[in-house]
mmCIF file of C-alpha atoms and ligand atoms in Angstrom:
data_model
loop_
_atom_site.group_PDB
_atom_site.id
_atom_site.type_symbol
_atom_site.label_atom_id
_atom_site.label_comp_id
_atom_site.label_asym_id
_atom_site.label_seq_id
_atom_site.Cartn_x
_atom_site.Cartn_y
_atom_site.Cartn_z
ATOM 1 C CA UNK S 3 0.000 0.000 0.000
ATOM 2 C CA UNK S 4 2.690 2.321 0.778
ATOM 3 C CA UNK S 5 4.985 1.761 -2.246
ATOM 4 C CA UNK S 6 1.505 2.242 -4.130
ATOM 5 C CA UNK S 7 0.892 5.212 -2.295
ATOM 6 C CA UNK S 8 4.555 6.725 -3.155
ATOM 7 C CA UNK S 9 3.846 5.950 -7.132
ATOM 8 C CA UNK S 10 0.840 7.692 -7.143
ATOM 9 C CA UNK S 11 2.578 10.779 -5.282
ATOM 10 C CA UNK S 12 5.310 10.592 -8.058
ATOM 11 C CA UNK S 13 3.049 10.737 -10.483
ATOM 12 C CA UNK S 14 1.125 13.335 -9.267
ATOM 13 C CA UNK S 15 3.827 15.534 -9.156
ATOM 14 C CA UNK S 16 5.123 14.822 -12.738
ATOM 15 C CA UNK S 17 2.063 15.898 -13.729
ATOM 16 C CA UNK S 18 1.887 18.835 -12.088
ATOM 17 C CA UNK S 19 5.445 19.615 -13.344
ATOM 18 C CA UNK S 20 4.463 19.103 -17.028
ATOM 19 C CA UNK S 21 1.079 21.165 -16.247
ATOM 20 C CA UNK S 22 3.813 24.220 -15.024
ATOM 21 C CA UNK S 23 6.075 23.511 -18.368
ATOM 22 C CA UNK S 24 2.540 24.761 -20.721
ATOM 23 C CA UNK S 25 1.814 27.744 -18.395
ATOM 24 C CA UNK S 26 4.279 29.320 -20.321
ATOM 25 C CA UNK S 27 3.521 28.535 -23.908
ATOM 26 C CA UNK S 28 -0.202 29.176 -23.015
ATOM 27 C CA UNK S 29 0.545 32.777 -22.529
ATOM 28 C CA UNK S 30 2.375 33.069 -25.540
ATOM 29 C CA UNK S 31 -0.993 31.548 -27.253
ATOM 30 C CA UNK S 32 -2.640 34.317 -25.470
ATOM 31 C CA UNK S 33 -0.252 37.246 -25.975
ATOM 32 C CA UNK S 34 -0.432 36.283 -29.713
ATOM 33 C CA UNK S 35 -4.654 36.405 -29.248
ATOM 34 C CA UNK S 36 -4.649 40.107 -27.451
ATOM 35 C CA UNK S 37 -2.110 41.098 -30.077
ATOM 36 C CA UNK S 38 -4.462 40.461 -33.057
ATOM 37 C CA UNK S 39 -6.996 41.546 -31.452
ATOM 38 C CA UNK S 40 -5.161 45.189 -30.851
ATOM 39 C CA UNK S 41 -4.833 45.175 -27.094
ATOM 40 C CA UNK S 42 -1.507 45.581 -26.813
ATOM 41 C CA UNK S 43 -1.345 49.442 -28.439
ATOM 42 C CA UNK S 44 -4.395 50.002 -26.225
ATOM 43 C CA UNK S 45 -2.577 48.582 -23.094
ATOM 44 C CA UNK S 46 0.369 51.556 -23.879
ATOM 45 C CA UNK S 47 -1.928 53.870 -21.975
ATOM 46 C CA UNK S 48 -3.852 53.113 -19.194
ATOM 47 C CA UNK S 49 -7.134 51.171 -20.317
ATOM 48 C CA UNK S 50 -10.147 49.270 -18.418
ATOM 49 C CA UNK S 51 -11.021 45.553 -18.774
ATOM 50 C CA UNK S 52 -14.670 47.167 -19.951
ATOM 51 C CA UNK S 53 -12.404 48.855 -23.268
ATOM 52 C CA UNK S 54 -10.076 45.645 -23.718
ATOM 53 C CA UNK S 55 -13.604 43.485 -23.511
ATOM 54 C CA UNK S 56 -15.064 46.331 -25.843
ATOM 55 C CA UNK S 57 -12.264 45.365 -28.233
ATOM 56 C CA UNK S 58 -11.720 42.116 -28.294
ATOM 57 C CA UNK S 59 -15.495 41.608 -28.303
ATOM 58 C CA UNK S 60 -16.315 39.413 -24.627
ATOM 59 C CA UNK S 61 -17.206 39.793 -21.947
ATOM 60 C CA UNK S 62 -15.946 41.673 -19.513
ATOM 61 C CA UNK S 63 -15.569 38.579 -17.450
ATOM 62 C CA UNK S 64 -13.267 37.102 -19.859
ATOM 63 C CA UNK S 65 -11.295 39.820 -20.548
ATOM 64 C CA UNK S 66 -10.594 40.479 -16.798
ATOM 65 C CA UNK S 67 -9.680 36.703 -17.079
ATOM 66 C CA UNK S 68 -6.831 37.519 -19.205
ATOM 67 C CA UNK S 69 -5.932 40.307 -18.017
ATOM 68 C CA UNK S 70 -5.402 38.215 -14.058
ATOM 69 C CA UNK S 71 -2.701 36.278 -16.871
ATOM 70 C CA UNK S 72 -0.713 38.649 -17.965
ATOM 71 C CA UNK S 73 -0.862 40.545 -14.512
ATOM 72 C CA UNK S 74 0.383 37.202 -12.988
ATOM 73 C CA UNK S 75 2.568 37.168 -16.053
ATOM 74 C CA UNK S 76 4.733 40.474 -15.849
ATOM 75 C CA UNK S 77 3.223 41.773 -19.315
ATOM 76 C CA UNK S 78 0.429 44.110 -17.360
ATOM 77 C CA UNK S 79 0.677 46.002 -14.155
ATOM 78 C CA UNK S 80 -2.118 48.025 -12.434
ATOM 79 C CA UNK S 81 -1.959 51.377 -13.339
ATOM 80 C CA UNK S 82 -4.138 54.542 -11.908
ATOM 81 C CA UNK S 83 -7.740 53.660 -10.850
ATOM 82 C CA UNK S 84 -9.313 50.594 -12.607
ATOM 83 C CA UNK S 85 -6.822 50.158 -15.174
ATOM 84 C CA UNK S 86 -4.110 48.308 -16.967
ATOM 85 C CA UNK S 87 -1.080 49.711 -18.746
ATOM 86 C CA UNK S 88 1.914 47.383 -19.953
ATOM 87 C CA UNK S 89 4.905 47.050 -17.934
ATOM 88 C CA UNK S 90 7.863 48.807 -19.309
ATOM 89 C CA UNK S 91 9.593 45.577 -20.661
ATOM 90 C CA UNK S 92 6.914 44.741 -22.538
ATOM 91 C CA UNK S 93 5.230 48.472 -23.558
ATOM 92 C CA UNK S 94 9.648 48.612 -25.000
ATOM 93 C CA UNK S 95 8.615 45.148 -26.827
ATOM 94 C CA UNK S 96 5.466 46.104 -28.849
ATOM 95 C CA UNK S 97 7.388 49.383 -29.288
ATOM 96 C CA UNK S 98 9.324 46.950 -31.783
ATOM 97 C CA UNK S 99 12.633 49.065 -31.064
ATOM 98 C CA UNK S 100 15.398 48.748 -33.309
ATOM 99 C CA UNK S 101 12.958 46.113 -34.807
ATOM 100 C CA UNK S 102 12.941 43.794 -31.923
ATOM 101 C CA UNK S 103 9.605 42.681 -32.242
ATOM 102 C CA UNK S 104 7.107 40.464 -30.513
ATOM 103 C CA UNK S 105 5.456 39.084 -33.753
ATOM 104 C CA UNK S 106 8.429 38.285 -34.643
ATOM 105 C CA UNK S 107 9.302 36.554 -31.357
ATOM 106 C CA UNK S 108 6.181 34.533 -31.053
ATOM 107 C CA UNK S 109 6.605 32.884 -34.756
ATOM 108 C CA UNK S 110 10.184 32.005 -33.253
ATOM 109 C CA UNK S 111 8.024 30.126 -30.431
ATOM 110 C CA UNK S 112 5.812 28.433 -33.242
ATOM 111 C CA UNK S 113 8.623 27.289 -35.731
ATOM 112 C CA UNK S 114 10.356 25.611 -32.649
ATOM 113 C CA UNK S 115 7.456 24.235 -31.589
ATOM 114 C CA UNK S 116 6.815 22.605 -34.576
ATOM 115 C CA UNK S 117 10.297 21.710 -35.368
ATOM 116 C CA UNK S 118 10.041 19.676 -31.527
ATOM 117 C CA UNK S 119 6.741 18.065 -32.385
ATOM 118 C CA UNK S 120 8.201 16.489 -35.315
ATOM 119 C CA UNK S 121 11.744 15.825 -33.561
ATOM 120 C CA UNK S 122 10.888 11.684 -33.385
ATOM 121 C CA UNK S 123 9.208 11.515 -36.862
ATOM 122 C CA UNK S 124 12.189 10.823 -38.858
ATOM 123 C CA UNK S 125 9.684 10.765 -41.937
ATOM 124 C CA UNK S 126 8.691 14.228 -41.279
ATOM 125 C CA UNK S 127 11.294 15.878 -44.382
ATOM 126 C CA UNK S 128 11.515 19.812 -42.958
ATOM 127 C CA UNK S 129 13.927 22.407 -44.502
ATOM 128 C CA UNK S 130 15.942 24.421 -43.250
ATOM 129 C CA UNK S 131 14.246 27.277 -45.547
ATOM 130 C CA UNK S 132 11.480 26.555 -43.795
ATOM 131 C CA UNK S 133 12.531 28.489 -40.805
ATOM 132 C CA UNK S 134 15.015 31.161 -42.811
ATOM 133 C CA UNK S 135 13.093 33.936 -42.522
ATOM 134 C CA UNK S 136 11.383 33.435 -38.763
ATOM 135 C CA UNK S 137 15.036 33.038 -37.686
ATOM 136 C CA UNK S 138 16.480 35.971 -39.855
ATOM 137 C CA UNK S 139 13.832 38.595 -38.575
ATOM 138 C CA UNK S 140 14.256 37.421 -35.152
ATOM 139 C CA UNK S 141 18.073 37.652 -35.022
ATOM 140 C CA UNK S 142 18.727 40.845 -37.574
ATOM 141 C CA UNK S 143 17.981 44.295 -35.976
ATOM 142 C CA UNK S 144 16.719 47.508 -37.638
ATOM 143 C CA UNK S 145 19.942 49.701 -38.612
ATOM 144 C CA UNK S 146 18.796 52.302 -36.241
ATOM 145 C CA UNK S 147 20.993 54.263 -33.405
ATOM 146 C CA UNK S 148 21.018 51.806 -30.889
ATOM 147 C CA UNK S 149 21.744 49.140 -33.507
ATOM 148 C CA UNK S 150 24.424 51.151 -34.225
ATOM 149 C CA UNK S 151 25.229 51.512 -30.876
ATOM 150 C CA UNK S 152 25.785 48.075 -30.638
ATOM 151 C CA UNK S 153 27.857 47.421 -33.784
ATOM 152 C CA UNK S 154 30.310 50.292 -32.138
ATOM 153 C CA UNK S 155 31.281 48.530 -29.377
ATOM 154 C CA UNK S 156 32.196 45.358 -31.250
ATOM 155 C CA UNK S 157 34.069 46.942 -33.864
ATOM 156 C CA UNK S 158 36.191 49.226 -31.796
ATOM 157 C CA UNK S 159 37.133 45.964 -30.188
ATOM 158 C CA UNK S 160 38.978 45.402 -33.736
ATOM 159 C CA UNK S 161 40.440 48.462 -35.150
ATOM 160 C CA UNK S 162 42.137 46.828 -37.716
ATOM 161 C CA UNK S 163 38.762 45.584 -39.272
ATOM 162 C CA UNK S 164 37.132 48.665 -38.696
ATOM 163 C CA UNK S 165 39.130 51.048 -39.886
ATOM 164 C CA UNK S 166 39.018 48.936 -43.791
ATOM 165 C CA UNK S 167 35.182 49.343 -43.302
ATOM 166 C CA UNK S 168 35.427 53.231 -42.613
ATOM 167 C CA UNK S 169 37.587 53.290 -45.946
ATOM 168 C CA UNK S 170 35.171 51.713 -47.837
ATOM 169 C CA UNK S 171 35.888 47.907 -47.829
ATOM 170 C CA UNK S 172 34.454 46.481 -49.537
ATOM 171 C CA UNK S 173 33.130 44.025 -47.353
ATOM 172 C CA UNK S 174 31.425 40.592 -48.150
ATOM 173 C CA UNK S 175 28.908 39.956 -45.787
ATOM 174 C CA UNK S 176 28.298 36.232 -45.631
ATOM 175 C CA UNK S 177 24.476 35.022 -44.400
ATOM 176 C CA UNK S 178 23.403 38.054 -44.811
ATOM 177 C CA UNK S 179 19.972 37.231 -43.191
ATOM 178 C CA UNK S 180 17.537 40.635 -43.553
ATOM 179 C CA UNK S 181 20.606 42.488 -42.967
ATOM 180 C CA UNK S 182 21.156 43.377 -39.280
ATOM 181 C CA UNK S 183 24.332 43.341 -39.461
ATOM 182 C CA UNK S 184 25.193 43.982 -43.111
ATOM 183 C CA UNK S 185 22.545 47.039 -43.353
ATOM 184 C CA UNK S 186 23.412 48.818 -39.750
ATOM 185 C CA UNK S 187 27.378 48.299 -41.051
ATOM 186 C CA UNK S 188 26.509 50.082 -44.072
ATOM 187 C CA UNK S 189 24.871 53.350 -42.561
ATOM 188 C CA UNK S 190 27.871 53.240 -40.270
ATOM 189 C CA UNK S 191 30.155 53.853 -43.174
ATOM 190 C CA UNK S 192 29.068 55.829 -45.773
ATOM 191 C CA UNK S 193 32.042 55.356 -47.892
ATOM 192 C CA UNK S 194 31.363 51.183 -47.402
ATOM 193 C CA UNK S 195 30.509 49.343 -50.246
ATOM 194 C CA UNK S 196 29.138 45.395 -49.444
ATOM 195 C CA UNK S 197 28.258 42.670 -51.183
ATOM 196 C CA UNK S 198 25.693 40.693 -49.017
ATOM 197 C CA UNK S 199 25.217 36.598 -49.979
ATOM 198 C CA UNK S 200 22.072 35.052 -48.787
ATOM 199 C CA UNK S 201 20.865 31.859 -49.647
ATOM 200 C CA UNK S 202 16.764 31.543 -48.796
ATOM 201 C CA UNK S 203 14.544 33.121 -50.754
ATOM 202 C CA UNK S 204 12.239 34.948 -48.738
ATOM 203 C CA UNK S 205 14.799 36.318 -46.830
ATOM 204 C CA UNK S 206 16.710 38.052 -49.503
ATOM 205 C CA UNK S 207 13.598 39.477 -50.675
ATOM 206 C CA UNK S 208 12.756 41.260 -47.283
ATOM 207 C CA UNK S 209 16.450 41.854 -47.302
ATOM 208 C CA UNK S 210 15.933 44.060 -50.788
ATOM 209 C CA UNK S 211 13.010 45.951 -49.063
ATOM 210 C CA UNK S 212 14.826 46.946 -46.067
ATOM 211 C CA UNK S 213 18.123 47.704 -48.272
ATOM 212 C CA UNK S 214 15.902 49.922 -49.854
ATOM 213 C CA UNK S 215 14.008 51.590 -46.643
ATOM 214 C CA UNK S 216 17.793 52.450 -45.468
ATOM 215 C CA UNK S 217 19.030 53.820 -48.300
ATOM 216 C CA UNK S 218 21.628 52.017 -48.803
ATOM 217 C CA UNK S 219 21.535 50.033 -52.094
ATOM 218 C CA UNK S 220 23.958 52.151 -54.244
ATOM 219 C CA UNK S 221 26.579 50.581 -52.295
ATOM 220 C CA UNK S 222 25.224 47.363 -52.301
ATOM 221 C CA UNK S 223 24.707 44.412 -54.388
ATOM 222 C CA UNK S 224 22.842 41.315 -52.915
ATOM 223 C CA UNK S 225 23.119 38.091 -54.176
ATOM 224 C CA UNK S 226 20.820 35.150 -53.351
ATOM 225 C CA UNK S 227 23.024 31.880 -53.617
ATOM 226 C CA UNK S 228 24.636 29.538 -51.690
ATOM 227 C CA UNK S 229 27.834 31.009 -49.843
ATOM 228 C CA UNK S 230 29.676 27.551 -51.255
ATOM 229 C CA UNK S 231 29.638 28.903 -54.605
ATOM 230 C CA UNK S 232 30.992 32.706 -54.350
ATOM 231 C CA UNK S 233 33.820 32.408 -56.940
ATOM 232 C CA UNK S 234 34.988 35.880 -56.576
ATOM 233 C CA UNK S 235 39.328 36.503 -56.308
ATOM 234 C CA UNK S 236 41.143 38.790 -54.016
ATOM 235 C CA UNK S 237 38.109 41.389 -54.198
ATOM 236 C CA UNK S 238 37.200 42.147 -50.532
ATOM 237 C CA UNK S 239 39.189 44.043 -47.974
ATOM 238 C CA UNK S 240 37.282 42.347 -44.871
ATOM 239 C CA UNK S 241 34.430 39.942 -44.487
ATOM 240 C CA UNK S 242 31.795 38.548 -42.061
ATOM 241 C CA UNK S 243 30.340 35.216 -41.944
ATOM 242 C CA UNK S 244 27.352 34.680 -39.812
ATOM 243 C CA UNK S 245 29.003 30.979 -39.136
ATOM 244 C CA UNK S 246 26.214 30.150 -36.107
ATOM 245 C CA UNK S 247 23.477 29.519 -38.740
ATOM 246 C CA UNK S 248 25.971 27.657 -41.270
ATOM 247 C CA UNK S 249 25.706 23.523 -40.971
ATOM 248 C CA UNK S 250 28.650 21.475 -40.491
ATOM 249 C CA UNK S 251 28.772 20.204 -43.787
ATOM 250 C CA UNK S 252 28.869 23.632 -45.784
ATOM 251 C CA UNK S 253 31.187 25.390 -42.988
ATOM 252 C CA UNK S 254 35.214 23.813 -44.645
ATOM 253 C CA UNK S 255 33.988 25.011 -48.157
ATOM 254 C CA UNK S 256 32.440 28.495 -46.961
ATOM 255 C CA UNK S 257 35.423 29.158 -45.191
ATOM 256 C CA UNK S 258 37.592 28.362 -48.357
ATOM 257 C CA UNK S 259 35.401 30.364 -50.278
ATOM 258 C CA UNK S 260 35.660 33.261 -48.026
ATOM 259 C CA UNK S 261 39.450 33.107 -48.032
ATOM 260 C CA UNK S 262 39.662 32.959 -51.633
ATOM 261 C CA UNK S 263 37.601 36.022 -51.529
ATOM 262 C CA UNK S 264 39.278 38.581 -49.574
ATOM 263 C CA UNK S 265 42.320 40.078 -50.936
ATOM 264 C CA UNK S 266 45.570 39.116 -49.054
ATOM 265 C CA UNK S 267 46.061 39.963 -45.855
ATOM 266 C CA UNK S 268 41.956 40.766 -46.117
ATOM 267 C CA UNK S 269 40.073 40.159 -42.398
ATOM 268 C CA UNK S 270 37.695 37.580 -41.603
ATOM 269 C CA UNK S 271 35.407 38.348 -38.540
ATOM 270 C CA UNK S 272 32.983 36.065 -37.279
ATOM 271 C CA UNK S 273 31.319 36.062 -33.667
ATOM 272 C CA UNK S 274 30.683 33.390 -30.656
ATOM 273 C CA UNK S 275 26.928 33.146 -29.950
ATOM 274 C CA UNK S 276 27.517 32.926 -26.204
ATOM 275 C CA UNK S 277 26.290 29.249 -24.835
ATOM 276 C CA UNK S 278 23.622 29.829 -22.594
ATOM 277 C CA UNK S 279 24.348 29.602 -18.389
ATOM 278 C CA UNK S 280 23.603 26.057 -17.299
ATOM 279 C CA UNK S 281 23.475 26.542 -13.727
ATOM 280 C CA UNK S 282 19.789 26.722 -13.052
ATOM 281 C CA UNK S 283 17.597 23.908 -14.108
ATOM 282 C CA UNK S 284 15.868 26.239 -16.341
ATOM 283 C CA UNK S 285 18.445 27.375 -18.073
ATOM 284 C CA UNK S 286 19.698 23.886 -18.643
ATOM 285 C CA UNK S 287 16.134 23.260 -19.595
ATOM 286 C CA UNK S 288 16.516 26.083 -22.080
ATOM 287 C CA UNK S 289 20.015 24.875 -23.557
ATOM 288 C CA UNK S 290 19.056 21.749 -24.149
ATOM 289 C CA UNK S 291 15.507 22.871 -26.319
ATOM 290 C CA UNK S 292 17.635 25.136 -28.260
ATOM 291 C CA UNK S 293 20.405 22.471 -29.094
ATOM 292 C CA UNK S 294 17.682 20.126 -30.336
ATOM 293 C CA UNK S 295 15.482 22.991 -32.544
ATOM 294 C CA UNK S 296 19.142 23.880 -33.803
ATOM 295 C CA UNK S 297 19.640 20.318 -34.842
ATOM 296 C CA UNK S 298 16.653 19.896 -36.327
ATOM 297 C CA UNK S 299 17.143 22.566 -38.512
ATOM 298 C CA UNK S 300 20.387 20.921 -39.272
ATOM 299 C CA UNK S 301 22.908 23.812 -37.598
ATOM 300 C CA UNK S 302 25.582 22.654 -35.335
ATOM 301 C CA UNK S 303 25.668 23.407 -31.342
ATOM 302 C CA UNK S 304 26.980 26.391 -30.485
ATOM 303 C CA UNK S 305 30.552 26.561 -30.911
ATOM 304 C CA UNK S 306 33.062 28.644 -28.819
ATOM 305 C CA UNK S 307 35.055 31.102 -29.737
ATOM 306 C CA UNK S 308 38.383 28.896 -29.075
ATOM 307 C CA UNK S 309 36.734 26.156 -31.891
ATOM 308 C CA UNK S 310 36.109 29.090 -34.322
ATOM 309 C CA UNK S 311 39.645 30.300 -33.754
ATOM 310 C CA UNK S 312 40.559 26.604 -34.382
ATOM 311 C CA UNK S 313 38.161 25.985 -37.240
ATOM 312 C CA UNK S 314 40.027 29.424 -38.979
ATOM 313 C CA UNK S 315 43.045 28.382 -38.551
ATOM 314 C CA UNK S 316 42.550 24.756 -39.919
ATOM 315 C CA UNK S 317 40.951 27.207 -43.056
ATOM 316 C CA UNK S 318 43.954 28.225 -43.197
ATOM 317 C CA UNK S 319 43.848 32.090 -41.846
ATOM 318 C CA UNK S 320 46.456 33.511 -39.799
ATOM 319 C CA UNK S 321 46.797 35.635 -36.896
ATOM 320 C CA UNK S 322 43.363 34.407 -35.765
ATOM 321 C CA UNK S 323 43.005 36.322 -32.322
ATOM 322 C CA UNK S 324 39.619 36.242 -29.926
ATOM 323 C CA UNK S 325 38.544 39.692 -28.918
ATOM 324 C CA UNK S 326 36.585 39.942 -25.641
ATOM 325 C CA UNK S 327 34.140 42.988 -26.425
ATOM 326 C CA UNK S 328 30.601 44.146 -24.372
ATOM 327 C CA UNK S 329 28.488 42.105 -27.159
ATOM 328 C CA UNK S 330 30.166 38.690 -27.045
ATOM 329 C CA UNK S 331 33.272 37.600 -28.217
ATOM 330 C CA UNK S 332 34.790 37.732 -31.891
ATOM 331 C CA UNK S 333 36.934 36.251 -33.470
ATOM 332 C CA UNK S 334 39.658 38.083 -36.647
ATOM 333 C CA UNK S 335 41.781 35.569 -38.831
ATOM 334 C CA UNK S 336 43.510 37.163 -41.494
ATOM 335 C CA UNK S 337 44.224 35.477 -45.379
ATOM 336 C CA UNK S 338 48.113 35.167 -45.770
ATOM 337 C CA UNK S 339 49.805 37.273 -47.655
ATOM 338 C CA UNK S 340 50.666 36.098 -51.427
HETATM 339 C C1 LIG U 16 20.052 34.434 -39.142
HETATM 340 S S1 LIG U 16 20.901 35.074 -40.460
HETATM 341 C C2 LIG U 16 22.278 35.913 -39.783
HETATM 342 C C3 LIG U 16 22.041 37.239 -39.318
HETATM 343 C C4 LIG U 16 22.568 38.351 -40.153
HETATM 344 N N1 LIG U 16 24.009 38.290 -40.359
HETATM 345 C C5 LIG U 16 22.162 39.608 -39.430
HETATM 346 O O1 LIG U 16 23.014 40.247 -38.834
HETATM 347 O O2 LIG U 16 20.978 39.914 -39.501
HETATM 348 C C6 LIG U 16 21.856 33.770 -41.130
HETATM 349 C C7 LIG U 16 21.543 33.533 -42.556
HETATM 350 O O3 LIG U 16 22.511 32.666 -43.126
HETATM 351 C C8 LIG U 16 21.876 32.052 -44.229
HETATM 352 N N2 LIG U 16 22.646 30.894 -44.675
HETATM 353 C C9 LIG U 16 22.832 29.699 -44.050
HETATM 354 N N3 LIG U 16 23.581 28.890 -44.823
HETATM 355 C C10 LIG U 16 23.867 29.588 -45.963
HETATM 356 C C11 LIG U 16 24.604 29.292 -47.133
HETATM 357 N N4 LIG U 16 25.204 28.104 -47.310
HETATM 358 N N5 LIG U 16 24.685 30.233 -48.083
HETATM 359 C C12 LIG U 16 24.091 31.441 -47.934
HETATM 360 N N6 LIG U 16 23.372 31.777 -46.845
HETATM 361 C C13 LIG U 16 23.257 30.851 -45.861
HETATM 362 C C14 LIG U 16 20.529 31.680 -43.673
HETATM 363 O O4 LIG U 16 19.569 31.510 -44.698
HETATM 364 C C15 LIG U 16 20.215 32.864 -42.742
HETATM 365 O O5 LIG U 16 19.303 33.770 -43.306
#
């Protein structure tokens, strides 16, 4: 009876612990609801459950249902009398600053989600296309000040490389993505000139647009291929490949192609996605999700900035260095010289 007893105990509290794991998807489910249904710009200013019901068209039972969520939820606080206004994280979020957005965030949520459902169905054939463009919106910022902010700090962490972008490169921006980094570096330097290589579709085509909104496309020419087949010589100064989002099996040849690219003694810069902590069981929780969506999508673990140096230098690229900077850590080799 008592071994029984301690079974059904250990059951009950799995259950309870995979109940707690949804809690958190479900108010994604409903963040993405009160989004379409245009509460979030009316939670920027204080606003009663009898408006949010008004415009999302329930009850005002319901809607101070939802609203007990996202109190309990840190995406609405009380403000003055009987209202709700969005904390400041998330009133920053649907702000979309920079282009940090939430839609953008929450299709993240769905493309992982589906890329886990489908984790043990080895007949389930997804591409990595599939994802491109979720991924690229969700990692690329806006080239706006504080993008450019950021891009600051890491390249006067490498003088070298940024003073050939400040004389006009040109640069050869490699997984371009919708240009976060390739359209930001650009509007930086207005002598740069760039020649951005993206391989999914989609994403170049958003990557045109936003060229365009910036300004920026006199001095730029975007290609939509696979980074394994640039066949330019000796034609760019410095170069960046976006190696996190590059499977294993392309990575030798787009590192050869890069090389063959820049002109000698030409820069290669790439950057360390920094592992996540794994103290906490949450954030182990966390690292081991995003390992599997990762592999799923066919892109390899996160790699450290010691591999990358190692990985360059079996490329063959000298004087590879690791740079400690406030964004993460990069990583310079240079191409021999002739
Ligand atoms: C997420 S984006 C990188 C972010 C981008 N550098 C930025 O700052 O916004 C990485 C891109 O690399 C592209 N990519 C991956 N493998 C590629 C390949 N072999 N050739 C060209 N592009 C590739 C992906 O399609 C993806 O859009």
């Amino acid at each position: 009876m008592n071994e029984e007893l301690g079974t059904v105990q250990a059951a009950l509290g799995a259950r309870a612990r995979l109940l707690q794991w949804a809690d958190g998807g479900l108010v994604v489910d409903l963040l993405r609801a009160a989004s379409g249904a245009g509460w979030l710009d009316l939670l920027t200013t204080p606003t009663t459950v009898e408006a949010l019901a008004e415009a999302g068209g329930v009850s005002a039972e319901r809607a101070r249902r939802v609203v007990e969520v996202f109190v309990a939820a840190g995406v609405v606080r009380d403000g003055e009398g009987p209202a709700y206004v969005l904390t400041e994280e998330f009133a920053a979020l649907n702000g979309a600053p920079a282009g940090v957005r939430l839609d953008d965030a929450i299709d993240m949520v769905t493309a992982a989600r589906d890329r886990v459902r489908s984790a043990l169905s080895p007949d389930v054939r997804r591409t990595w296309e599939q994802d491109a463009l979720v991924v690229a919106r969700n990692w690329g910022m806006l080239p706006a000040a504080a993008t450019r902010a950021i891009f600051s700090m890491a390249y006067d962490a490498v003088p070298a490389y940024r003073d050939r972008l400040a004389a006009g490169g040109p640069l050869l921006d490699i997984g371009s993505g919708i240009g976060g980094a390739l359209l930001t570096t650009l509007t930086m330097f207005p002598e740069l000139r760039a020649v951005g290589v993206e391989r999914a579709e989609d994403v170049v085509k958003e990557l045109r647009e936003r060229a365009e909104a910036a300004g920026v496309t006199s001095r730029l020419e975007i290609r939509c291929a696979d980074a394994q087949e640039i066949d330019d010589e000796a034609a760019y100064e410095v170069a960046y490949w976006a190696q996190a989002f590059f499977p294993d099996d392309a990575r030798a040849v787009t590192l050869e192609a890069a090389r063959r690219a820049l002109v000698p003694g030409g820069l290669l810069l790439v950057q360390e996605l920094t592992p996540p902590a794994q103290d906490a069981p949450e954030a182990r929780l966390h690292s081991a999700l995003d390992a599997l969506v990762a592999d799923s999508r066919g892109v390899p673990p996160v790699r450290t900035a010691e591999e990358l140096a190692a990985e360059l230098r079996d490329g063959g690229f000298e004087d590879v260095e690791v740079t400690t900077t406030p964004i993460g850590r990069l990583v310079l080799g240079r191409r021999a010289l002739d």
